[in-house]
Tab-separated table of C-alpha atoms and ligand atoms in Angstrom:
chain	number	residue	atom	x	y	z
A	1	MET	CA	23.682	-29.190	-22.494
A	2	ASN	CA	21.597	-26.225	-21.415
A	3	ILE	CA	18.582	-27.192	-19.372
A	4	ASP	CA	15.298	-25.904	-20.794
A	5	LEU	CA	13.996	-23.966	-17.813
A	6	ARG	CA	10.541	-23.686	-19.321
A	7	LEU	CA	10.109	-27.418	-18.703
A	8	LEU	CA	11.046	-26.985	-15.058
A	9	PHE	CA	9.275	-23.848	-13.868
A	10	SER	CA	6.337	-24.669	-11.598
A	11	ASP	CA	2.784	-23.629	-12.437
A	12	ASP	CA	3.170	-20.940	-9.750
A	13	ALA	CA	6.303	-19.547	-11.396
A	14	GLU	CA	4.532	-19.452	-14.757
A	15	VAL	CA	1.792	-17.130	-13.501
A	16	MET	CA	4.163	-14.616	-11.861
A	17	ARG	CA	3.959	-11.138	-13.392
A	18	GLU	CA	6.140	-8.070	-13.023
A	19	ASN	CA	5.038	-5.331	-10.653
A	20	ALA	CA	4.437	-2.289	-12.887
A	21	ILE	CA	5.648	0.051	-10.147
A	22	ARG	CA	8.916	-1.763	-9.566
A	23	ALA	CA	9.360	-1.899	-13.336
A	24	MET	CA	9.015	1.865	-13.351
A	25	SER	CA	11.580	2.390	-10.609
A	26	LYS	CA	14.440	2.131	-13.108
A	27	PHE	CA	13.068	5.221	-14.875
A	28	ALA	CA	13.044	7.106	-11.586
A	29	LEU	CA	16.846	6.878	-11.764
A	30	LYS	CA	17.035	8.404	-15.266
A	31	LYS	CA	18.938	11.662	-15.112
A	32	GLY	CA	16.757	14.755	-14.809
A	33	ILE	CA	13.495	12.841	-14.759
A	34	ILE	CA	10.658	14.202	-12.649
A	35	SER	CA	9.226	11.127	-11.008
A	36	PHE	CA	5.641	10.724	-9.879
A	37	SER	CA	5.864	6.956	-10.227
A	38	GLY	CA	7.328	5.346	-7.102
A	39	GLY	CA	5.134	5.393	-4.022
A	40	MET	CA	8.313	5.469	-2.002
A	41	PRO	CA	8.644	7.566	1.129
A	42	ASN	CA	10.913	10.571	0.642
A	43	PRO	CA	14.387	9.762	2.064
A	44	GLU	CA	14.492	13.293	3.538
A	45	THR	CA	11.924	12.046	6.061
A	46	PHE	CA	14.157	9.242	7.354
A	47	PRO	CA	15.423	10.041	10.881
A	48	ILE	CA	18.985	9.070	10.014
A	49	GLU	CA	20.726	10.602	13.021
A	50	ALA	CA	18.492	8.868	15.533
A	51	ILE	CA	18.708	5.556	13.680
A	52	SER	CA	22.483	5.770	13.569
A	53	ARG	CA	22.645	6.601	17.292
A	54	PHE	CA	20.333	3.720	18.166
A	55	ALA	CA	22.356	1.300	16.014
A	56	GLN	CA	25.563	2.253	17.839
A	57	GLU	CA	23.945	1.963	21.254
A	58	ILE	CA	22.509	-1.444	20.400
A	59	LEU	CA	25.822	-2.801	19.172
A	60	GLN	CA	27.616	-1.499	22.240
A	61	GLU	CA	25.021	-2.745	24.703
A	62	GLU	CA	23.842	-5.972	23.079
A	63	GLY	CA	26.840	-6.881	20.930
A	64	ALA	CA	26.630	-10.013	18.828
A	65	ASN	CA	23.078	-10.815	19.988
A	66	ALA	CA	21.856	-8.000	17.802
A	67	LEU	CA	23.543	-9.615	14.798
A	68	GLN	CA	22.374	-13.178	15.470
A	69	TYR	CA	19.289	-14.950	14.097
A	70	GLY	CA	16.244	-13.889	16.079
A	71	LEU	CA	12.876	-15.462	16.806
A	72	THR	CA	10.695	-16.018	13.742
A	73	LEU	CA	7.857	-14.136	15.443
A	74	GLY	CA	10.145	-11.163	15.981
A	75	HIS	CA	12.012	-9.325	18.743
A	76	THR	CA	9.974	-9.829	21.937
A	77	LYS	CA	10.379	-6.253	23.206
A	78	LEU	CA	9.221	-4.867	19.874
A	79	ILE	CA	6.152	-7.120	19.922
A	80	GLU	CA	5.297	-5.910	23.430
A	81	ALA	CA	5.762	-2.287	22.384
A	82	LEU	CA	3.477	-2.852	19.404
A	83	CYS	CA	0.657	-4.053	21.663
A	84	LYS	CA	0.810	-0.570	23.201
A	85	PHE	CA	1.322	1.143	19.835
A	86	MET	CA	-1.958	-0.346	18.575
A	87	GLU	CA	-3.757	1.482	21.399
A	88	ARG	CA	-2.781	4.793	19.868
A	89	ARG	CA	-4.907	3.665	16.889
A	90	GLN	CA	-7.741	2.743	19.303
A	91	VAL	CA	-7.175	-1.005	18.941
A	92	PHE	CA	-7.246	-2.337	22.502
A	93	GLY	CA	-6.629	-5.765	23.971
A	94	VAL	CA	-3.838	-6.809	21.593
A	95	ALA	CA	-1.584	-9.391	23.295
A	96	PRO	CA	1.841	-10.620	22.162
A	97	GLU	CA	0.304	-13.852	20.800
A	98	ASN	CA	-1.698	-11.683	18.370
A	99	ILE	CA	1.420	-10.251	16.695
A	100	ILE	CA	4.099	-11.341	14.246
A	101	ILE	CA	6.792	-9.022	12.871
A	102	THR	CA	7.145	-9.258	9.099
A	103	ASN	CA	9.630	-8.015	6.533
A	104	GLY	CA	7.432	-5.200	5.325
A	105	SER	CA	3.676	-5.478	5.188
A	106	ALA	CA	4.342	-6.887	1.708
A	107	GLN	CA	5.444	-10.076	3.439
A	108	GLY	CA	2.357	-9.998	5.674
A	109	ILE	CA	0.116	-9.821	2.598
A	110	ASP	CA	1.944	-12.733	1.003
A	111	LEU	CA	1.964	-14.929	4.124
A	112	VAL	CA	-1.796	-14.467	4.469
A	113	GLY	CA	-2.237	-15.591	0.858
A	114	ARG	CA	-0.096	-18.666	1.543
A	115	LEU	CA	-2.272	-19.556	4.526
A	116	PHE	CA	-5.676	-19.221	2.957
A	117	LEU	CA	-5.652	-19.371	-0.830
A	118	ASN	CA	-6.097	-22.416	-3.007
A	119	PRO	CA	-6.223	-21.910	-6.771
A	120	GLY	CA	-9.656	-20.580	-7.718
A	121	ASP	CA	-10.565	-19.219	-4.258
A	122	ALA	CA	-12.046	-15.750	-4.510
A	123	VAL	CA	-10.456	-12.614	-3.004
A	124	LEU	CA	-12.377	-9.340	-3.034
A	125	PHE	CA	-10.452	-6.166	-3.908
A	126	GLU	CA	-11.351	-2.510	-4.017
A	127	LEU	CA	-11.418	-1.022	-7.525
A	128	PRO	CA	-8.619	0.119	-7.714
A	129	SER	CA	-6.266	-1.500	-5.203
A	130	TYR	CA	-2.599	-1.953	-4.293
A	131	ILE	CA	-0.700	-3.707	-7.045
A	132	GLY	CA	1.549	-5.651	-4.637
A	133	ALA	CA	-1.443	-7.394	-3.051
A	134	ILE	CA	-3.062	-8.004	-6.440
A	135	LEU	CA	0.089	-9.698	-7.755
A	136	SER	CA	0.626	-11.691	-4.578
A	137	TYR	CA	-2.860	-13.193	-4.631
A	138	ALA	CA	-2.729	-13.677	-8.397
A	139	ASN	CA	0.416	-15.743	-7.796
A	140	PHE	CA	-1.655	-18.077	-5.635
A	141	ARG	CA	-3.963	-18.362	-8.646
A	142	ALA	CA	-6.865	-16.911	-6.700
A	143	THR	CA	-9.878	-15.457	-8.502
A	144	LEU	CA	-9.601	-11.692	-8.009
A	145	VAL	CA	-12.936	-9.918	-7.868
A	146	GLY	CA	-13.264	-6.124	-7.905
A	147	VAL	CA	-15.744	-4.208	-5.766
A	148	ALA	CA	-16.804	-0.727	-6.888
A	149	CYS	CA	-15.712	2.274	-4.822
A	150	ASP	CA	-16.873	5.872	-4.610
A	151	GLU	CA	-15.334	8.903	-2.902
A	152	HIS	CA	-16.135	7.317	0.481
A	153	GLY	CA	-14.522	3.980	-0.270
A	154	VAL	CA	-15.924	0.587	-1.004
A	155	SER	CA	-19.606	0.341	-2.009
A	156	LEU	CA	-21.373	-1.958	0.431
A	157	GLU	CA	-24.151	-2.564	-2.099
A	158	ASP	CA	-21.696	-3.713	-4.732
A	159	LEU	CA	-19.894	-5.826	-2.140
A	160	LYS	CA	-23.138	-7.685	-1.390
A	161	ASN	CA	-23.822	-8.103	-5.108
A	162	LYS	CA	-20.353	-9.492	-5.785
A	163	ILE	CA	-20.619	-11.924	-2.881
A	164	ARG	CA	-24.058	-13.048	-4.110
A	165	GLY	CA	-22.658	-13.593	-7.615
A	166	LEU	CA	-19.716	-15.632	-6.359
A	167	ARG	CA	-21.950	-17.746	-4.136
A	168	HIS	CA	-24.168	-18.368	-7.151
A	169	GLU	CA	-21.132	-19.682	-9.051
A	170	GLY	CA	-20.214	-21.853	-6.070
A	171	LYS	CA	-16.848	-20.128	-5.569
A	172	PRO	CA	-15.298	-20.190	-2.094
A	173	ILE	CA	-14.668	-16.602	-0.933
A	174	LYS	CA	-11.764	-16.493	1.500
A	175	LEU	CA	-10.565	-12.911	1.876
A	176	MET	CA	-11.300	-9.297	1.243
A	177	TYR	CA	-8.252	-7.026	0.989
A	178	THR	CA	-8.761	-3.376	1.875
A	179	ILE	CA	-6.675	-0.234	2.430
A	180	PRO	CA	-9.054	1.860	4.544
A	181	ASN	CA	-7.000	5.052	4.899
A	182	PHE	CA	-5.650	7.203	2.026
A	183	GLN	CA	-5.731	4.266	-0.280
A	184	ASN	CA	-2.978	3.360	-2.730
A	185	PRO	CA	-3.578	4.287	-5.551
A	186	SER	CA	-6.767	6.358	-5.166
A	187	GLY	CA	-6.012	8.365	-1.985
A	188	VAL	CA	-9.603	7.605	-0.857
A	189	THR	CA	-10.506	6.888	2.787
A	190	LEU	CA	-13.254	4.490	3.782
A	191	GLN	CA	-16.001	6.454	5.490
A	192	TRP	CA	-16.148	5.785	9.219
A	193	GLU	CA	-19.854	4.866	8.987
A	194	ARG	CA	-19.074	2.085	6.510
A	195	ARG	CA	-16.438	0.365	8.635
A	196	GLN	CA	-18.587	-1.666	11.026
A	197	PRO	CA	-21.135	-2.610	8.319
A	198	LEU	CA	-18.316	-3.794	6.047
A	199	LEU	CA	-17.036	-6.030	8.802
A	200	ASP	CA	-20.552	-7.328	9.525
A	201	ILE	CA	-21.244	-8.211	5.894
A	202	LEU	CA	-17.987	-10.162	5.654
A	203	ALA	CA	-18.460	-11.866	9.034
A	204	ASP	CA	-21.951	-13.048	7.992
A	205	GLU	CA	-20.373	-14.582	4.903
A	206	GLY	CA	-17.426	-16.162	6.733
A	207	VAL	CA	-14.894	-14.001	4.852
A	208	LEU	CA	-11.746	-12.681	6.568
A	209	LEU	CA	-10.766	-9.041	6.111
A	210	VAL	CA	-7.119	-8.194	5.395
A	211	GLU	CA	-6.787	-4.576	6.537
A	212	ASP	CA	-3.612	-2.981	5.170
A	213	ASP	CA	-2.992	0.360	6.865
A	214	PRO	CA	0.349	1.935	5.874
A	215	TYR	CA	-1.032	5.478	5.594
A	216	GLY	CA	-3.423	5.867	8.558
A	217	GLU	CA	-0.912	8.027	10.474
A	218	ILE	CA	-0.153	10.286	7.511
A	219	TYR	CA	-3.151	12.605	7.676
A	220	PHE	CA	-3.255	16.318	6.928
A	221	GLN	CA	-4.530	19.325	8.878
A	222	GLY	CA	-8.230	19.305	9.642
A	223	VAL	CA	-8.605	15.526	9.496
A	224	ASP	CA	-10.064	13.978	12.624
A	225	PRO	CA	-7.878	10.967	13.467
A	226	ALA	CA	-10.960	9.323	14.996
A	227	SER	CA	-12.307	8.971	11.440
A	228	LEU	CA	-9.265	6.826	10.579
A	229	ILE	CA	-9.638	4.260	13.338
A	230	PRO	CA	-8.797	0.881	11.840
A	231	ILE	CA	-11.574	-1.621	11.198
A	232	LYS	CA	-9.580	-3.856	13.540
A	233	ALA	CA	-10.835	-1.656	16.406
A	234	PHE	CA	-14.388	-2.867	15.689
A	235	ASP	CA	-13.325	-6.505	15.411
A	236	LYS	CA	-14.543	-8.398	18.465
A	237	ASP	CA	-14.355	-11.828	16.789
A	238	HIS	CA	-10.864	-11.843	15.229
A	239	ASN	CA	-12.207	-11.593	11.677
A	240	VAL	CA	-9.624	-8.972	10.693
A	241	ILE	CA	-5.945	-9.493	9.913
A	242	TYR	CA	-4.465	-6.038	10.462
A	243	LEU	CA	-1.196	-5.074	8.737
A	244	GLY	CA	0.882	-2.127	9.943
A	245	THR	CA	4.281	-0.910	8.752
A	246	PHE	CA	7.038	1.541	9.665
A	247	SER	CA	8.081	1.974	6.024
A	248	LYS	CA	6.444	5.391	5.727
A	249	LEU	CA	6.828	6.425	9.380
A	250	LEU	CA	10.547	5.648	9.851
A	251	ALA	CA	12.405	4.200	6.878
A	252	ALA	CA	11.310	1.663	4.264
A	253	GLY	CA	14.693	-0.071	4.233
A	254	LEU	CA	14.259	-1.240	7.831
A	255	ARG	CA	11.509	-3.500	6.462
A	256	GLY	CA	9.750	-3.231	9.814
A	257	ALA	CA	6.091	-4.247	9.755
A	258	TRP	CA	3.664	-6.328	11.771
A	259	ALA	CA	0.443	-8.309	11.558
A	260	VAL	CA	-2.241	-8.436	14.256
A	261	ALA	CA	-4.616	-11.410	14.151
A	262	HIS	CA	-6.064	-14.382	15.979
A	263	PRO	CA	-3.285	-16.458	17.624
A	264	ASP	CA	-4.087	-19.441	15.363
A	265	ILE	CA	-3.451	-17.282	12.315
A	266	ILE	CA	-0.262	-15.828	13.803
A	267	ARG	CA	0.997	-19.347	14.550
A	268	LYS	CA	0.470	-20.409	10.920
A	269	MET	CA	2.108	-17.216	9.673
A	270	GLU	CA	5.068	-18.075	11.880
A	271	LEU	CA	5.337	-21.530	10.291
A	272	ALA	CA	5.147	-20.060	6.792
A	273	LYS	CA	7.759	-17.415	7.675
A	274	GLN	CA	10.100	-20.018	9.208
A	275	VAL	CA	10.591	-21.623	5.802
A	276	GLY	CA	10.540	-18.304	3.956
A	277	ASP	CA	13.233	-16.286	5.701
A	278	ILE	CA	13.695	-17.817	9.200
A	279	CYS	CA	13.419	-14.390	10.826
A	280	GLY	CA	13.599	-10.669	10.197
A	281	SER	CA	16.688	-8.536	10.889
A	282	SER	CA	17.558	-8.621	14.600
A	283	LEU	CA	19.357	-5.282	14.404
A	284	ASP	CA	16.595	-3.464	12.527
A	285	GLN	CA	13.912	-4.713	14.901
A	286	ARG	CA	15.927	-3.471	17.863
A	287	ILE	CA	16.298	-0.076	16.207
A	288	ILE	CA	12.549	0.154	15.663
A	289	TYR	CA	11.955	-0.899	19.258
A	290	ARG	CA	14.101	1.999	20.492
A	291	CYS	CA	12.266	4.411	18.186
A	292	LEU	CA	9.068	3.392	19.982
A	293	ARG	CA	10.589	3.234	23.464
A	294	ASP	CA	12.097	6.719	23.209
A	295	ASN	CA	8.940	8.201	21.622
A	296	LEU	CA	10.822	9.134	18.463
A	297	ILE	CA	7.759	8.143	16.442
A	298	ASP	CA	5.551	10.581	18.358
A	299	ARG	CA	7.942	13.424	17.603
A	300	HIS	CA	8.638	12.361	14.034
A	301	VAL	CA	5.184	11.603	12.618
A	302	PRO	CA	3.890	15.225	12.814
A	303	VAL	CA	6.938	16.294	10.788
A	304	ILE	CA	6.123	13.668	8.149
A	305	ARG	CA	2.488	14.781	7.966
A	306	LYS	CA	3.530	18.384	7.282
A	307	PHE	CA	6.139	17.280	4.747
A	308	TYR	CA	3.658	15.346	2.598
A	309	GLU	CA	0.832	17.833	3.041
A	310	ALA	CA	2.973	20.591	1.491
A	311	ARG	CA	3.749	18.379	-1.487
A	312	CYS	CA	0.141	17.309	-1.861
A	313	GLN	CA	-0.951	20.973	-1.897
A	314	ALA	CA	1.659	21.720	-4.544
A	315	MET	CA	0.384	18.883	-6.709
A	316	LEU	CA	-3.289	19.822	-6.342
A	317	ALA	CA	-2.524	23.464	-7.180
A	318	ALA	CA	-0.500	22.422	-10.229
A	319	LEU	CA	-3.242	20.069	-11.432
A	320	GLU	CA	-5.814	22.887	-11.182
A	321	LYS	CA	-3.532	25.158	-13.157
A	322	HIS	CA	-2.251	22.841	-15.875
A	323	PHE	CA	-4.600	19.913	-16.451
A	324	PRO	CA	-7.275	20.431	-19.097
A	325	GLU	CA	-11.026	20.225	-18.793
A	326	GLY	CA	-12.219	16.649	-18.987
A	327	THR	CA	-9.607	15.383	-16.537
A	328	ARG	CA	-10.554	14.850	-12.886
A	329	TRP	CA	-8.857	13.770	-9.703
A	330	ASN	CA	-9.476	13.279	-5.994
A	331	ARG	CA	-8.242	15.678	-3.299
A	332	PRO	CA	-6.436	13.456	-0.782
A	333	ARG	CA	-6.493	14.403	2.907
A	334	GLY	CA	-3.466	12.221	3.655
A	335	GLY	CA	-1.175	9.561	2.224
A	336	LEU	CA	1.008	9.877	-0.855
A	337	PHE	CA	-1.199	9.570	-3.943
A	338	VAL	CA	-3.536	11.312	-6.358
A	339	LEU	CA	-5.425	9.287	-8.977
A	340	VAL	CA	-6.241	11.217	-12.130
A	341	THR	CA	-8.950	10.104	-14.557
A	342	LEU	CA	-8.321	11.153	-18.145
A	343	PRO	CA	-11.040	11.513	-20.777
A	344	GLU	CA	-12.628	8.222	-21.830
A	345	GLY	CA	-10.650	6.395	-24.522
A	346	MET	CA	-7.244	7.789	-23.557
A	347	ASP	CA	-4.733	5.058	-22.865
A	348	SER	CA	-2.412	6.009	-20.037
A	349	GLU	CA	0.158	3.361	-20.998
A	350	ALA	CA	0.698	4.975	-24.381
A	351	LEU	CA	0.750	8.378	-22.682
A	352	LEU	CA	3.386	7.136	-20.270
A	353	LYS	CA	5.722	6.153	-23.062
A	354	MET	CA	5.573	9.670	-24.465
A	355	ALA	CA	5.863	11.227	-21.028
A	356	LEU	CA	9.083	9.302	-20.461
A	357	ASP	CA	10.604	9.736	-23.929
A	358	GLU	CA	9.638	13.315	-24.720
A	359	TYR	CA	8.776	15.049	-21.441
A	360	ASN	CA	11.093	13.367	-18.926
A	361	VAL	CA	8.268	12.748	-16.474
A	362	SER	CA	7.194	9.401	-15.014
A	363	PHE	CA	3.950	8.191	-13.443
A	364	VAL	CA	2.232	4.838	-13.112
A	365	SER	CA	-0.563	3.982	-15.486
A	366	GLY	CA	-3.669	2.984	-13.558
A	367	LYS	CA	-4.761	-0.211	-15.290
A	368	PRO	CA	-2.740	-2.735	-13.233
A	369	PHE	CA	-4.483	-1.450	-10.089
A	370	PHE	CA	-7.910	-2.580	-11.352
A	371	VAL	CA	-8.483	-6.325	-11.050
A	372	ASP	CA	-11.362	-6.128	-13.543
A	373	GLY	CA	-9.231	-4.678	-16.363
A	374	GLN	CA	-10.708	-1.145	-16.141
A	375	GLY	CA	-8.679	1.969	-15.454
A	376	ALA	CA	-6.825	2.300	-18.783
A	377	ASN	CA	-7.585	6.044	-18.682
A	378	THR	CA	-6.298	6.583	-15.143
A	379	ILE	CA	-2.858	7.583	-13.886
A	380	ARG	CA	-1.413	7.436	-10.391
A	381	LEU	CA	0.693	10.367	-9.301
A	382	ALA	CA	2.812	10.081	-6.163
A	383	TYR	CA	3.750	13.459	-4.684
A	384	SER	CA	6.217	12.006	-2.193
A	385	LYS	CA	9.487	12.225	-4.092
A	386	GLU	CA	9.708	15.606	-5.818
A	387	THR	CA	10.079	19.153	-4.474
A	388	ALA	CA	7.181	21.596	-4.839
A	389	GLY	CA	9.039	23.251	-7.748
A	390	ASN	CA	9.500	19.973	-9.588
A	391	ILE	CA	5.904	18.997	-8.935
A	392	GLU	CA	4.715	22.220	-10.598
A	393	GLU	CA	7.044	21.685	-13.559
A	394	GLY	CA	6.258	17.967	-13.964
A	395	ILE	CA	2.507	18.553	-13.863
A	396	ARG	CA	2.903	21.426	-16.339
A	397	ARG	CA	4.651	19.084	-18.758
A	398	LEU	CA	2.061	16.340	-18.296
A	399	GLY	CA	-0.748	18.849	-18.769
A	400	GLU	CA	0.865	19.943	-22.045
A	401	LEU	CA	1.112	16.335	-23.218
A	402	ILE	CA	-2.514	15.599	-22.385
A	403	LYS	CA	-3.741	18.831	-24.004
A	404	LYS	CA	-1.784	18.032	-27.155
A	405	HIS	CA	-3.589	14.720	-27.473
A	406	LEU	CA	-6.973	16.148	-26.633
A	407	CYS	CA	-6.550	18.700	-29.433
A	408	THR	CA	-5.537	16.106	-32.037
A	409	PRO	CA	-8.595	15.340	-34.200
A	410	HIS	CA	-7.714	11.616	-34.374
A	411	PRO	CA	-6.037	10.884	-31.081
A	412	PRO	CA	-2.929	8.800	-31.711
A	413	LEU	CA	-3.414	7.096	-28.349
A	414	LYS	CA	-4.961	3.686	-28.816
A	415	PRO	CA	-8.423	3.452	-27.263
A	416	ALA	CA	-8.506	0.870	-24.477
A	417	ALA	CA	-11.209	-1.189	-26.174
A	418	ALA	CA	-9.029	-1.802	-29.222
A	419	ARG	CA	-6.139	-3.307	-27.305
B	501	PLP	C1	-1.024	-0.347	0.432
B	501	PLP	C2	0.374	-0.820	0.603
B	501	PLP	N1	0.597	-1.966	1.262
B	501	PLP	C3	1.845	-2.423	1.450
B	501	PLP	C4	2.939	-1.740	0.970
B	501	PLP	C5	4.304	-2.302	1.217
B	501	PLP	O1	4.837	-1.724	2.339
B	501	PLP	P1	6.077	-2.345	3.121
B	501	PLP	O2	7.225	-1.459	2.833
B	501	PLP	O3	5.671	-2.344	4.550
B	501	PLP	O4	6.279	-3.736	2.606
B	501	PLP	C6	2.759	-0.532	0.285
B	501	PLP	C7	3.915	0.193	-0.244
B	501	PLP	O5	3.846	1.126	-0.954
B	501	PLP	C8	1.444	-0.066	0.114
B	501	PLP	O6	1.187	1.076	-0.536
């Protein structure tokens, strides 16, 4: 007799939803498609030769140790090197007991949720925010509350209003999740002047800040790196859980990332990780350690910045040329993403279907990035994967599709409100 799985799935399993970006990744493989969907780093930026050399050296020098289970907290030498690495971002005084290595910052986000969230607890999110964090905290059945953002990042006024509202309802507020630099999906950077006040507001309310910073090193010419200093650098009282990753700086498949937090938090993350995956890859962590030890990162990151800046310029130029009046977008100064806002009433999900079927172009529709259900008329474009030529062609095709629907007297795209 077949077991009816629906009777067995836990409440947690029932609420799990698919990540719209991962769902889109199968289309990125479609032959000939121009893909603006995956926020993946471009594989051309992976330092394959150095990684291969390091892997050989490690296996020769350390043998089976490098293939054995490692410590749950992570490879000790890598943790020590990361204490130093944080100084390059102006975060001083980080000790080994403040760090745990995670399998991607995705795991860091999830472990933090496991530690702090009971069903119904409130988590504050930027509008829009990273879909992986939204889904993770939704899985813990947290109440996700959106805070308005402008071109300088999160609105401190709206943050105070949202906190006041939640307090009024008697909801416990546990966390705020933020991506301060070249945000995914909006490309926006939190203004330097707002960083300390943001921390102060949250500290006064007893709310921890989860600072996810995968793009802080990927800035373009003319940007002052001092304006990208993590909020963690202002954090004297351990109210910030900082998440860093090598996915965009070295190679995403190494799954090398780390969290910096109060030792009590790190200890609990270790316990949660012990049952989750025991430890990360011993070999990969050793490779990353050598990338730091031999200053490969210092040599490699400027190359990556140039690589993405050229693609970003190509996308911005193509948008200017091909997108019709009534559409608007931000001009990122780093990172991998542009968020386009289409005229009110246009539904980007319906547009996406046509883009895929008729124009062989993919993007991610913006709605899943907004925890308050807005954003149906937004689209996220990643400029990381395609060449400048393909970017021009893909944006030309998308522009044509949008213009076609703007010119139709009764737009066939369903208005968001009617859905
Ligand atoms: C904001 C943000 N956080 C976390 C991640 C996941 O990164 P990792 O590969 O380190 O798990 C991504 C990946 O795109 C991201 O954009």
